[in-house]
PDB file of C-alpha atoms and ligand atoms in Angstrom:
ATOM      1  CA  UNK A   4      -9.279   5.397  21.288  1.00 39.00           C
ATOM      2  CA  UNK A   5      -5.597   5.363  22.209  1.00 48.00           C
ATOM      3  CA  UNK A   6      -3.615   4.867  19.588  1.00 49.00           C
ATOM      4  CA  UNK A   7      -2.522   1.659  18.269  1.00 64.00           C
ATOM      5  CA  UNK A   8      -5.991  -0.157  19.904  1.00 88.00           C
ATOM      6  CA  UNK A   9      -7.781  -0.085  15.878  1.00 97.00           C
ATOM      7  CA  UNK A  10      -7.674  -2.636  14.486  1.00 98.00           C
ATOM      8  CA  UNK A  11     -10.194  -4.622  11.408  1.00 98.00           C
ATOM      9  CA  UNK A  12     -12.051  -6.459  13.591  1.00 96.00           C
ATOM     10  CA  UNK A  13     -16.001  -6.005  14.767  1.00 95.00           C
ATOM     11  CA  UNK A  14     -15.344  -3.493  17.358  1.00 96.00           C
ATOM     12  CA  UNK A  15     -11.829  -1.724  15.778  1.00 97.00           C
ATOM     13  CA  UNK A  16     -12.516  -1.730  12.471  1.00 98.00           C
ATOM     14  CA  UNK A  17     -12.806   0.901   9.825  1.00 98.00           C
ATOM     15  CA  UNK A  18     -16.422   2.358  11.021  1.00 98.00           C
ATOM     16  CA  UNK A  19     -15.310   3.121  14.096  1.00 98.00           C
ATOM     17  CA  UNK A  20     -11.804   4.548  13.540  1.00 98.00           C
ATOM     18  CA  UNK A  21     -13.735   8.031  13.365  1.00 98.00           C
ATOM     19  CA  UNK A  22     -14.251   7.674  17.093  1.00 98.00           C
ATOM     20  CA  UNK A  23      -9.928   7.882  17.845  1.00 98.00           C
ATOM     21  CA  UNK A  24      -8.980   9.835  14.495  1.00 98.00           C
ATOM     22  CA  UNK A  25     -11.612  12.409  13.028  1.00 98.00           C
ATOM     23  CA  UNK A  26      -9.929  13.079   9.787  1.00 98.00           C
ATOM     24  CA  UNK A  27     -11.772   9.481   8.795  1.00 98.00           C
ATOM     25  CA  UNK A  28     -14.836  11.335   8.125  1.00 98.00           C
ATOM     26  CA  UNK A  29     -12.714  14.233   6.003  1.00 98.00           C
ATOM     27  CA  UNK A  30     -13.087  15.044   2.465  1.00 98.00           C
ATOM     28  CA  UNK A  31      -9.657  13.395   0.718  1.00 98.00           C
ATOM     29  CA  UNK A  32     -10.058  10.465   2.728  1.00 99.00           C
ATOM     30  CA  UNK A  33      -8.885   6.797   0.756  1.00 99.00           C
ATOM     31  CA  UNK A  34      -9.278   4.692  -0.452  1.00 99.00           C
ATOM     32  CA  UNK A  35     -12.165   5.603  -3.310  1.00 99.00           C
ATOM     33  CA  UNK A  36     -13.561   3.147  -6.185  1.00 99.00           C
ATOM     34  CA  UNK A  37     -12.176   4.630  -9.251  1.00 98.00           C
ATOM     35  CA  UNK A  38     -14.885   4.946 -12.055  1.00 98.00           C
ATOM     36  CA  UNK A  39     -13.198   4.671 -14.978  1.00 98.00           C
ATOM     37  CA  UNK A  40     -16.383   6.238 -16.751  1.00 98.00           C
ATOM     38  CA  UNK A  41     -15.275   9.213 -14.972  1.00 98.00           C
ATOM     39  CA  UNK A  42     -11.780   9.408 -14.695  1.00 98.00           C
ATOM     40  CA  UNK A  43     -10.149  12.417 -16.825  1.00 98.00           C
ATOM     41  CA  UNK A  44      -7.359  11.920 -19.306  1.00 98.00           C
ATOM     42  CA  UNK A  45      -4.855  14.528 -18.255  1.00 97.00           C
ATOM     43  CA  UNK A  46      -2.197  15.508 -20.923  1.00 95.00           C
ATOM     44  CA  UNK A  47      -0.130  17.633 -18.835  1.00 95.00           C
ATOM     45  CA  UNK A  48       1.153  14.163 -16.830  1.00 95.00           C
ATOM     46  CA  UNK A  49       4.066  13.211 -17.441  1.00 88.00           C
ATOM     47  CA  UNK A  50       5.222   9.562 -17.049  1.00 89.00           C
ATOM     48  CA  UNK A  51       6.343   8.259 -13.711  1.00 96.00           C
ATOM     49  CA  UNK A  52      10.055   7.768 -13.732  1.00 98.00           C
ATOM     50  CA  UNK A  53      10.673   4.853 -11.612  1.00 98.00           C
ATOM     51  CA  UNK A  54      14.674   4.920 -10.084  1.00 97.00           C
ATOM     52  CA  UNK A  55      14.814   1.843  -8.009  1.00 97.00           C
ATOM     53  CA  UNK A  56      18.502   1.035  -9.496  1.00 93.00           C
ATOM     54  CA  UNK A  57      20.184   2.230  -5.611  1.00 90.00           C
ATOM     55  CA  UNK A  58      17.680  -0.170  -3.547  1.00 90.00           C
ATOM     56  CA  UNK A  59      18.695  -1.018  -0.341  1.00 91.00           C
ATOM     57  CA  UNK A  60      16.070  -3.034   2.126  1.00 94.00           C
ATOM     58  CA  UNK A  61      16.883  -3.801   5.255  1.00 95.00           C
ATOM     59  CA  UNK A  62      13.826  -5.804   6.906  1.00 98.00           C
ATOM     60  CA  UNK A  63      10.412  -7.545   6.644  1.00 98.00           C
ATOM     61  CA  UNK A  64       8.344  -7.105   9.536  1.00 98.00           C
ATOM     62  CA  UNK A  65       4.574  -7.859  10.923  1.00 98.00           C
ATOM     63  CA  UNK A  66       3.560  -4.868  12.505  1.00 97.00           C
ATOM     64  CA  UNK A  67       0.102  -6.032  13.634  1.00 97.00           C
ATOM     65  CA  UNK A  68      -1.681  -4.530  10.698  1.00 97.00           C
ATOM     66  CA  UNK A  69       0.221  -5.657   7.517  1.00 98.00           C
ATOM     67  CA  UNK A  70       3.648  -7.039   6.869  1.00 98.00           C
ATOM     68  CA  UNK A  71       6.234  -4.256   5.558  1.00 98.00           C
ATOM     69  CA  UNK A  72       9.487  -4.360   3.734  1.00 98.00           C
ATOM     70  CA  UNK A  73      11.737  -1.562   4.941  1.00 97.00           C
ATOM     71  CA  UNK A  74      14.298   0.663   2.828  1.00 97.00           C
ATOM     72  CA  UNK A  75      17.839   2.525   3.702  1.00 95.00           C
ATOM     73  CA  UNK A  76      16.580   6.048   4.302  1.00 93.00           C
ATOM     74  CA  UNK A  77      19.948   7.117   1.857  1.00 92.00           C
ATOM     75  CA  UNK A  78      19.936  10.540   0.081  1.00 90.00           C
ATOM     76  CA  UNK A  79      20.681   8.430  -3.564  1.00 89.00           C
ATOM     77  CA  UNK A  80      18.325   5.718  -2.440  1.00 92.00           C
ATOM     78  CA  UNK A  81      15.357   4.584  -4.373  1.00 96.00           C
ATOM     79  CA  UNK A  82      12.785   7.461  -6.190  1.00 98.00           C
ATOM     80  CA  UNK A  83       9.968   8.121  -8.046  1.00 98.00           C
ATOM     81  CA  UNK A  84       9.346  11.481  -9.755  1.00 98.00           C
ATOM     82  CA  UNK A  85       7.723  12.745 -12.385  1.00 98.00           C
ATOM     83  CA  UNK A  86       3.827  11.924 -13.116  1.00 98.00           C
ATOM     84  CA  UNK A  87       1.041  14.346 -11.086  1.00 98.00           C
ATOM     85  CA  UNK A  88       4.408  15.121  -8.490  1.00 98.00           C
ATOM     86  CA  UNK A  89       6.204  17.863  -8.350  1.00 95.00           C
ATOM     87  CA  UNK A  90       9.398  16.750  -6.158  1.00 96.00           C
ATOM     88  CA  UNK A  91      11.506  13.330  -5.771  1.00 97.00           C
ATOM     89  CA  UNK A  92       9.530  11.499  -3.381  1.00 98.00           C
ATOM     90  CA  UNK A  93      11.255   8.232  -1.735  1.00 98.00           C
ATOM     91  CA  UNK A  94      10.519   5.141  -0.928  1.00 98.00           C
ATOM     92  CA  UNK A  95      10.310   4.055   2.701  1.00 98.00           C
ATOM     93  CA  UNK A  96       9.033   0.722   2.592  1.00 98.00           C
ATOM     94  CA  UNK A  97       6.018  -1.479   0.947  1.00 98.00           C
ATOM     95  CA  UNK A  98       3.542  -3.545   2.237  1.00 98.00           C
ATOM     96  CA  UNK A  99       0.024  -4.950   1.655  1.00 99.00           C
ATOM     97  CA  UNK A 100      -3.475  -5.491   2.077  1.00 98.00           C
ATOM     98  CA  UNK A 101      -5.702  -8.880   1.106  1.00 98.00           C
ATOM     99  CA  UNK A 102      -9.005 -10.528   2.016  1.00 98.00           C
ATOM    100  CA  UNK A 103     -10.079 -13.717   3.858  1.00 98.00           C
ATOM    101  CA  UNK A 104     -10.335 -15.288   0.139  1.00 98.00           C
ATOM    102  CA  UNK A 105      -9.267 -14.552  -3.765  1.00 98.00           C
ATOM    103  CA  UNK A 106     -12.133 -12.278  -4.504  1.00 97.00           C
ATOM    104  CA  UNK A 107     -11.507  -9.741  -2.163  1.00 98.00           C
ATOM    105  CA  UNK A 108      -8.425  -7.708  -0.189  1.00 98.00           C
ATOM    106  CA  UNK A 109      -7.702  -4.451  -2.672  1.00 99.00           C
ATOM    107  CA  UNK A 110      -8.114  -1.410  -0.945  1.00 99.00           C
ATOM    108  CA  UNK A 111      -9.236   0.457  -4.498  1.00 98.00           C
ATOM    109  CA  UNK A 112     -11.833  -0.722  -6.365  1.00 99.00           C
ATOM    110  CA  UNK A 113     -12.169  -0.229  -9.974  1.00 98.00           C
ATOM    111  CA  UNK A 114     -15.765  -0.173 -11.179  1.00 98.00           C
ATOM    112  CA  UNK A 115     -16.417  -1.844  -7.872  1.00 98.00           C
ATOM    113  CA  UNK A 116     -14.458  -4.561  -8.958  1.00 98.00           C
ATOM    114  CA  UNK A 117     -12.289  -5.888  -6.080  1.00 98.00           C
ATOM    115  CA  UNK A 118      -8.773  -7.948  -6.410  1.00 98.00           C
ATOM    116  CA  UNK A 119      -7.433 -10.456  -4.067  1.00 98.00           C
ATOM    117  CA  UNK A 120      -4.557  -8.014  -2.246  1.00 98.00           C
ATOM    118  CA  UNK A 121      -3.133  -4.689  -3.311  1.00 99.00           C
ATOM    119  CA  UNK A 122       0.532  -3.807  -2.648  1.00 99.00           C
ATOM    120  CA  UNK A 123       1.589  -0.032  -1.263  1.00 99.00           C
ATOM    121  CA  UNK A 124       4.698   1.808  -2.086  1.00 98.00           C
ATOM    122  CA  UNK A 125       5.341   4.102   0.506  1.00 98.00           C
ATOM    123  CA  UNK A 126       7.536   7.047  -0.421  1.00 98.00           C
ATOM    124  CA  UNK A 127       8.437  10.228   0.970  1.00 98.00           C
ATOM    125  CA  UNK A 128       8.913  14.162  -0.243  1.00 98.00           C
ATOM    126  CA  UNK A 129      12.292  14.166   0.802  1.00 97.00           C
ATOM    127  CA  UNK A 130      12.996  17.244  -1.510  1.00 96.00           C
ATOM    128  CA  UNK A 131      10.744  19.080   0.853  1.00 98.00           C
ATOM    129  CA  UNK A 132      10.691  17.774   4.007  1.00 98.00           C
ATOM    130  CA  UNK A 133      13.658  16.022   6.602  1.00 97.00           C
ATOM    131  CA  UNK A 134      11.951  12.721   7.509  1.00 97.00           C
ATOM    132  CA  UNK A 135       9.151  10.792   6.842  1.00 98.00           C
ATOM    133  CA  UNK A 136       7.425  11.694  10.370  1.00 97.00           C
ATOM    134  CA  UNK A 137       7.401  14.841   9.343  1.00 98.00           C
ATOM    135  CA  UNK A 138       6.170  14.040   5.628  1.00 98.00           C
ATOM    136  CA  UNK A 139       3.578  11.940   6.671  1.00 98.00           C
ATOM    137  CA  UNK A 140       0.977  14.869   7.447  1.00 98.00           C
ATOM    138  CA  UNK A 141       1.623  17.134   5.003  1.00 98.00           C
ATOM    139  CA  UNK A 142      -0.361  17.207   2.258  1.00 98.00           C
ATOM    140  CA  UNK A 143       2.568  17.130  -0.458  1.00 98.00           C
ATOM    141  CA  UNK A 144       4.346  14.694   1.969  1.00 98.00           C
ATOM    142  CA  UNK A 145       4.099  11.067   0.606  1.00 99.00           C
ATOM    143  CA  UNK A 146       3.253   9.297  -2.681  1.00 99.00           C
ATOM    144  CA  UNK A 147       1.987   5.481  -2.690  1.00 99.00           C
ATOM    145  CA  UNK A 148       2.072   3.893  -6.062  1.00 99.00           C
ATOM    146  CA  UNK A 149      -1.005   1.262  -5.407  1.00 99.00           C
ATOM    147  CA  UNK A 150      -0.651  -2.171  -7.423  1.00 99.00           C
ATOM    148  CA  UNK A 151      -3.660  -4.653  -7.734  1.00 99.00           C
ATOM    149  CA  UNK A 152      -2.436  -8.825  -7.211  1.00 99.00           C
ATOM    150  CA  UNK A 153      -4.645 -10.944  -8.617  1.00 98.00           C
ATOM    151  CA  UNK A 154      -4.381 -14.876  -8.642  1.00 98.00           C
ATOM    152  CA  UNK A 155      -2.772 -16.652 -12.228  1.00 98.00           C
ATOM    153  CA  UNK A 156       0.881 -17.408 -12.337  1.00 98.00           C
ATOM    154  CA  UNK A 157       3.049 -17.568  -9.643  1.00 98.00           C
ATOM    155  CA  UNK A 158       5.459 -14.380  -9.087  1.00 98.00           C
ATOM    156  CA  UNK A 159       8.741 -15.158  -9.061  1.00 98.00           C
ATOM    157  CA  UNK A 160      10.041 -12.105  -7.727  1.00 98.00           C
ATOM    158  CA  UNK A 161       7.604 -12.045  -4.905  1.00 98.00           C
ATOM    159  CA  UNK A 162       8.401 -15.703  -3.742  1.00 98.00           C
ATOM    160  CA  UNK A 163      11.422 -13.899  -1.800  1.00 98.00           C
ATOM    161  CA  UNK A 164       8.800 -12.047   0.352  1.00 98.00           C
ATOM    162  CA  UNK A 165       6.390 -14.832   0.486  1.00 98.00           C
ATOM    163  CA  UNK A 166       8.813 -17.326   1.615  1.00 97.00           C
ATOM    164  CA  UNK A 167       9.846 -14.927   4.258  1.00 98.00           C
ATOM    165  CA  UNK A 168       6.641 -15.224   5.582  1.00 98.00           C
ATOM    166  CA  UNK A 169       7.171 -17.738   8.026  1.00 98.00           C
ATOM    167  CA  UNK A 170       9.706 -15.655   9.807  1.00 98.00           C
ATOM    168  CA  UNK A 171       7.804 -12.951  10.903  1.00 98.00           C
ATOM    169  CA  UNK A 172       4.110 -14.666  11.776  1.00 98.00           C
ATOM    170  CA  UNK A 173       3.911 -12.864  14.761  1.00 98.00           C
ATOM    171  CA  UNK A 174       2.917  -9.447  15.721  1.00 98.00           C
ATOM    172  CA  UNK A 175       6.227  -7.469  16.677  1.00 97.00           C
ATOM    173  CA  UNK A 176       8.644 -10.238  14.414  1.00 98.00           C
ATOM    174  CA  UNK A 177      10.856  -9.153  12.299  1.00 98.00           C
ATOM    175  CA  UNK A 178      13.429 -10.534  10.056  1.00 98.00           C
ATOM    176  CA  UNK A 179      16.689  -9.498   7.845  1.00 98.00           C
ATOM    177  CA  UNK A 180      15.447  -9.112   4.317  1.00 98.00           C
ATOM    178  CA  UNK A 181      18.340  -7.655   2.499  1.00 96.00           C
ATOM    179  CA  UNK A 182      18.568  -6.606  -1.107  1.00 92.00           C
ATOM    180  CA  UNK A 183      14.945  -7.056  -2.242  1.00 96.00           C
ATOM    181  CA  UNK A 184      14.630  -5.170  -6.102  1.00 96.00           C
ATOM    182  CA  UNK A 185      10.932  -3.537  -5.674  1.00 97.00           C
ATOM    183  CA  UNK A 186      10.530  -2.968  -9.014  1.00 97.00           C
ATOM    184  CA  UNK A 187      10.225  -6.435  -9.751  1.00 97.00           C
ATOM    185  CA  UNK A 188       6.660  -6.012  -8.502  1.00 98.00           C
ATOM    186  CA  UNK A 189       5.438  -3.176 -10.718  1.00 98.00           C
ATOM    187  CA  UNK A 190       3.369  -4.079 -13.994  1.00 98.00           C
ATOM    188  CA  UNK A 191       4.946  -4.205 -16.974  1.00 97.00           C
ATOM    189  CA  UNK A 192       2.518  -1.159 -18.138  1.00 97.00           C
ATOM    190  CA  UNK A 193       2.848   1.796 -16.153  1.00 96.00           C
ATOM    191  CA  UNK A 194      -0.353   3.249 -17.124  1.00 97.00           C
ATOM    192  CA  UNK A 195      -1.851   4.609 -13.918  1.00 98.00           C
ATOM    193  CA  UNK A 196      -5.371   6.572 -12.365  1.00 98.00           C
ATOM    194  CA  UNK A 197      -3.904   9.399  -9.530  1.00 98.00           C
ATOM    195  CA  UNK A 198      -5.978  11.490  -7.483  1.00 98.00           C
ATOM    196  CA  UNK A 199      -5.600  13.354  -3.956  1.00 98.00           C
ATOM    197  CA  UNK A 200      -5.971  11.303  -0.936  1.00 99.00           C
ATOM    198  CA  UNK A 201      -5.064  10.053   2.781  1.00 99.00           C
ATOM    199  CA  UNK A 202      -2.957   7.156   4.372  1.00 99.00           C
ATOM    200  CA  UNK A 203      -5.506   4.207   4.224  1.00 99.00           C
ATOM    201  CA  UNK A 204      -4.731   3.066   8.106  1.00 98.00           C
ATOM    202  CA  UNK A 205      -4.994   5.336  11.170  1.00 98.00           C
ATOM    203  CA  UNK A 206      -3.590   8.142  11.856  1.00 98.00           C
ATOM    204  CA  UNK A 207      -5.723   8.730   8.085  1.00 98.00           C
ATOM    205  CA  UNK A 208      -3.257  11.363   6.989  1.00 98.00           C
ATOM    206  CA  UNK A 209      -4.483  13.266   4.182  1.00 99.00           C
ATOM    207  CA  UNK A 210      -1.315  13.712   2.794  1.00 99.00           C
ATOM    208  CA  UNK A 211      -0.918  11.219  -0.202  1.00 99.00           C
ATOM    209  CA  UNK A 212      -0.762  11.506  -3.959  1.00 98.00           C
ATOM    210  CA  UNK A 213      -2.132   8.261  -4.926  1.00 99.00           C
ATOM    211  CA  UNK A 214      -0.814   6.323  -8.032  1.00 99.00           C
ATOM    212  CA  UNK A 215      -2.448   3.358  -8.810  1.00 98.00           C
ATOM    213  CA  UNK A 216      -1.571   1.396 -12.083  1.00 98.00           C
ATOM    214  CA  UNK A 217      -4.294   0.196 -14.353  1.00 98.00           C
ATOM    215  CA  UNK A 218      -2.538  -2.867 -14.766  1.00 98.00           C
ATOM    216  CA  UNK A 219      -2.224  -5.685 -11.374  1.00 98.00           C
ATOM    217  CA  UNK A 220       0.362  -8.529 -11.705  1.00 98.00           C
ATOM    218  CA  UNK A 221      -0.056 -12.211 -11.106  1.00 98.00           C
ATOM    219  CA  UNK A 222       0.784 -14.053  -7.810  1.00 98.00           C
ATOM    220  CA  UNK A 223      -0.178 -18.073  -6.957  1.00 98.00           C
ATOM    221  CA  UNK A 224      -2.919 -19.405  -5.291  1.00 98.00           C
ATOM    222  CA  UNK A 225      -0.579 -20.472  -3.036  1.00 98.00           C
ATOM    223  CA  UNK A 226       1.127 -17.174  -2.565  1.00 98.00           C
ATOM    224  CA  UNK A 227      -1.901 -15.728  -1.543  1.00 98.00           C
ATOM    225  CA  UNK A 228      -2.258 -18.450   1.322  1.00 98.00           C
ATOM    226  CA  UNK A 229       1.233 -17.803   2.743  1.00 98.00           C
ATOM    227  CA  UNK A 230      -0.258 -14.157   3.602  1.00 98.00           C
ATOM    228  CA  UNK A 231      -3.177 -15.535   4.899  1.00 98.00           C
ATOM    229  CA  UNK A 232      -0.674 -17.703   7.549  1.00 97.00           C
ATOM    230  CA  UNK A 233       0.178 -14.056   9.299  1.00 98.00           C
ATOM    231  CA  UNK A 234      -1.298 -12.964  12.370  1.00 98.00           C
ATOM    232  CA  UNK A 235      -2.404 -10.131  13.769  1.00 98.00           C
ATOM    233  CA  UNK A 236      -1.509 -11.593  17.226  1.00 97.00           C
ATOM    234  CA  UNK A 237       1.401 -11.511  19.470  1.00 97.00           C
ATOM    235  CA  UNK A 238       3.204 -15.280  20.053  1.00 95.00           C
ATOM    236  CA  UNK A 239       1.534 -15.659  23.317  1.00 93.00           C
ATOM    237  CA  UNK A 240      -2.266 -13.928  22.578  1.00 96.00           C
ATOM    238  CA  UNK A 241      -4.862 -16.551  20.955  1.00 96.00           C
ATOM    239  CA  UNK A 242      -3.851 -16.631  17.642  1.00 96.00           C
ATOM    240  CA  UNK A 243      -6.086 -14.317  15.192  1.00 97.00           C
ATOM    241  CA  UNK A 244      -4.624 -14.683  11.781  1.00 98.00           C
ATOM    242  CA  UNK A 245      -3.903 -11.520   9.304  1.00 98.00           C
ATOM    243  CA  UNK A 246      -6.563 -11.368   6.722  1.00 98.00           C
ATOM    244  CA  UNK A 247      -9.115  -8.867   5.375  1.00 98.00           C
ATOM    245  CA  UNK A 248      -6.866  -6.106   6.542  1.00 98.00           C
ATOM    246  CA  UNK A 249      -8.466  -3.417   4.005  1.00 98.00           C
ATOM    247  CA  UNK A 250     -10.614  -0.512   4.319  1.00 98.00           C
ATOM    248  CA  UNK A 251     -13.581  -0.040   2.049  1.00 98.00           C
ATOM    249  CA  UNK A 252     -13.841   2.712  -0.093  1.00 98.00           C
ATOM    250  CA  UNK A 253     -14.532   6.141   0.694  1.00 98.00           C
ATOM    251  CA  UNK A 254     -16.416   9.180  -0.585  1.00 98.00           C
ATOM    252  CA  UNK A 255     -14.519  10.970  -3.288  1.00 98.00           C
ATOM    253  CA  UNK A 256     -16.366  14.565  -2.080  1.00 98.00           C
ATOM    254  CA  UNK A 257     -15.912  15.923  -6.110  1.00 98.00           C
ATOM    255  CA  UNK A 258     -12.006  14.795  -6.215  1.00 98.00           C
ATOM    256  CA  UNK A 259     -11.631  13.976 -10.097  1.00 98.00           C
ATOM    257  CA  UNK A 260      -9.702  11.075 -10.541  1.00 98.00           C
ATOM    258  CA  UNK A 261      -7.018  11.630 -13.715  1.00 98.00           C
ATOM    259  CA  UNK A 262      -5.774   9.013 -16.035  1.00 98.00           C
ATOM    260  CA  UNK A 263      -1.941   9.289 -17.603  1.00 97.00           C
ATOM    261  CA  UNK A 264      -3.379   7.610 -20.719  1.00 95.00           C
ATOM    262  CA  UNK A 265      -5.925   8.076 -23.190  1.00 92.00           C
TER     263      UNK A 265
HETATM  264  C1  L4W B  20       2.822   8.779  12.093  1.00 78.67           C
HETATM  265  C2  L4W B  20       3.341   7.506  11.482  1.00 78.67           C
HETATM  266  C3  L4W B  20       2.391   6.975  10.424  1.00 78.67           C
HETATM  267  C4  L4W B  20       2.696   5.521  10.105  1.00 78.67           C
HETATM  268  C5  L4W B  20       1.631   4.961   9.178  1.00 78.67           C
HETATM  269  O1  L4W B  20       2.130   5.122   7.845  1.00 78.67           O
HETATM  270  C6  L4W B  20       1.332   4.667   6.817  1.00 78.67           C
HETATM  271  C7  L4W B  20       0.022   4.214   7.028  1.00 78.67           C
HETATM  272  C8  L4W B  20      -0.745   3.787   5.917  1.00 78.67           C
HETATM  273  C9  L4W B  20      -0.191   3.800   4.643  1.00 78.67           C
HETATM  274  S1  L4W B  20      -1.148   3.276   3.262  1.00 78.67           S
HETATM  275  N1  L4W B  20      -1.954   1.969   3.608  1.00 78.67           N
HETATM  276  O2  L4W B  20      -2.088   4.352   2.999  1.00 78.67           O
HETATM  277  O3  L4W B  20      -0.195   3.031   2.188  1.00 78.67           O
HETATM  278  C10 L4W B  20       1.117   4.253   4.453  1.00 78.67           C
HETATM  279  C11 L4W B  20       1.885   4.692   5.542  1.00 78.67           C
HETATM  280 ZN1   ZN B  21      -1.461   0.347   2.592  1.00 78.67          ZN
END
């Protein structure tokens, strides 16, 4: 499989990635259904400190797989630290994964319970490395806080993404998207499960520290549908729109999953 030609259909999908990129049958592969039953209270983690203050996003785009906010890659620019890492990692951009309908889209499952779309944070060991290409397949190189959406109230902070929708329907669009706060879309408890694991999309890096909080927020009904108006198509292909873009979850191979709280 060249790259680039997986995809989530029938043919492309997540069973036969294996075929183009090997590591998808490795053993820190994500994403995993966290147990809670079995997750381990660690002590020795310390909370996450979250410094979004220096935030500077530059673009929303719809890169055939998922729709992506992208950040300034600055030296003071947005961080998270703290928690199971050891370095500063940063953040490079966000984007997300949902399903065909509300009951399904999360990547993670928790007690095989599924939520309507999970959002990525995408950040980098800049400490350690000099770009994100060259963090991406290390296995200290990136850290993606994971946060669960799940349909109530709308989400006012989101309804700048969601409204920018429209702009980039197309595979290969993209639009300016300038000063976007991420942190508006974090829970308001931090409590979080983290365990070793891999990027959840080809090329399956396994070279993520996985934070996912306990906690998802609340989008609309209707926030949820202005997702499901993407495509995975380009403006002149038959149009194929952008849903169910999530892999299922994989073996955990004895990885212990820890929890920050008790
Ligand atoms: C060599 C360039 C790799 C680009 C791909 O980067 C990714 C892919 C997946 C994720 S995810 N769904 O695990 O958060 C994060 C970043
Ligand atoms: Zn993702």
């Amino acid at each position: 499989m060249a790259s680039h030609c997986w995809g989530y259909g029938e043919d492309d999908g997540p069973s036969s990635w294996h075929k183009g990129y090997p590591i998808a049958q490795g053993n820190r592969q994500s994403p995993v259904n966290i147990i809670t039953a079995e997750t381990m209270y660690d002590s020795s983690l310390s909370p996450l400190i979250v410094s979004y203050e220096n935030y500077s996003s530059i673009s929303i785009s719809n890169n055939g797989c998922s729709v992506a906010v992208e950040y300034a890659d600055a030296e003071q620019g947005p961080v998270i630290e703290g928690g199971p890492l050891g370095d500063a990692y940063r953040l490079k951009q966000f984007h997300f994964h949902w399903g065909h309908k509300d009951c399904q889209g999360s990547e993670h499952t928790v007690d095989g319970r599924t939520y309507a779309s999970e959002l990525h944070l995408v950040h980098w060991n800049a400490s350690k490395y000099q770009t994100f290409r060259e963090a991406v397949a290390a296995p200290d190189g990136l850290a993606v806080l994971g946060v669960f959406l799940e349909t109530g109230k709308e989400h006012q902070g989101l309804t700048k993404i969601t409204d920018a929708l429209s702009m980039v329907k197309f595979k290969g669009s993209t639009a300016d998207l300038k000063d976007f706060n991420p942190k508006c879309l974090l829970p308001r408890n931090l409590n979080y499960w983290t365990y070793p694991g891999s990027l959840t999309t080809p090329p399956l890096h396994e070279s993520v520290t996985w934070i996912v909080f306990e906690e998802p927020i609340e989008v609309s009904k209707r926030q949820m549908e202005q997702f499901r108006m993407l495509l995975f198509s380009e403006e002149k292909e038959d149009e194929k729109f952008m849903e169910n873009n999530f892999r299922p979850p994989q073996p955990l191979n004895g990885r212990k999953v820890c929890a920050s709280y008790n």
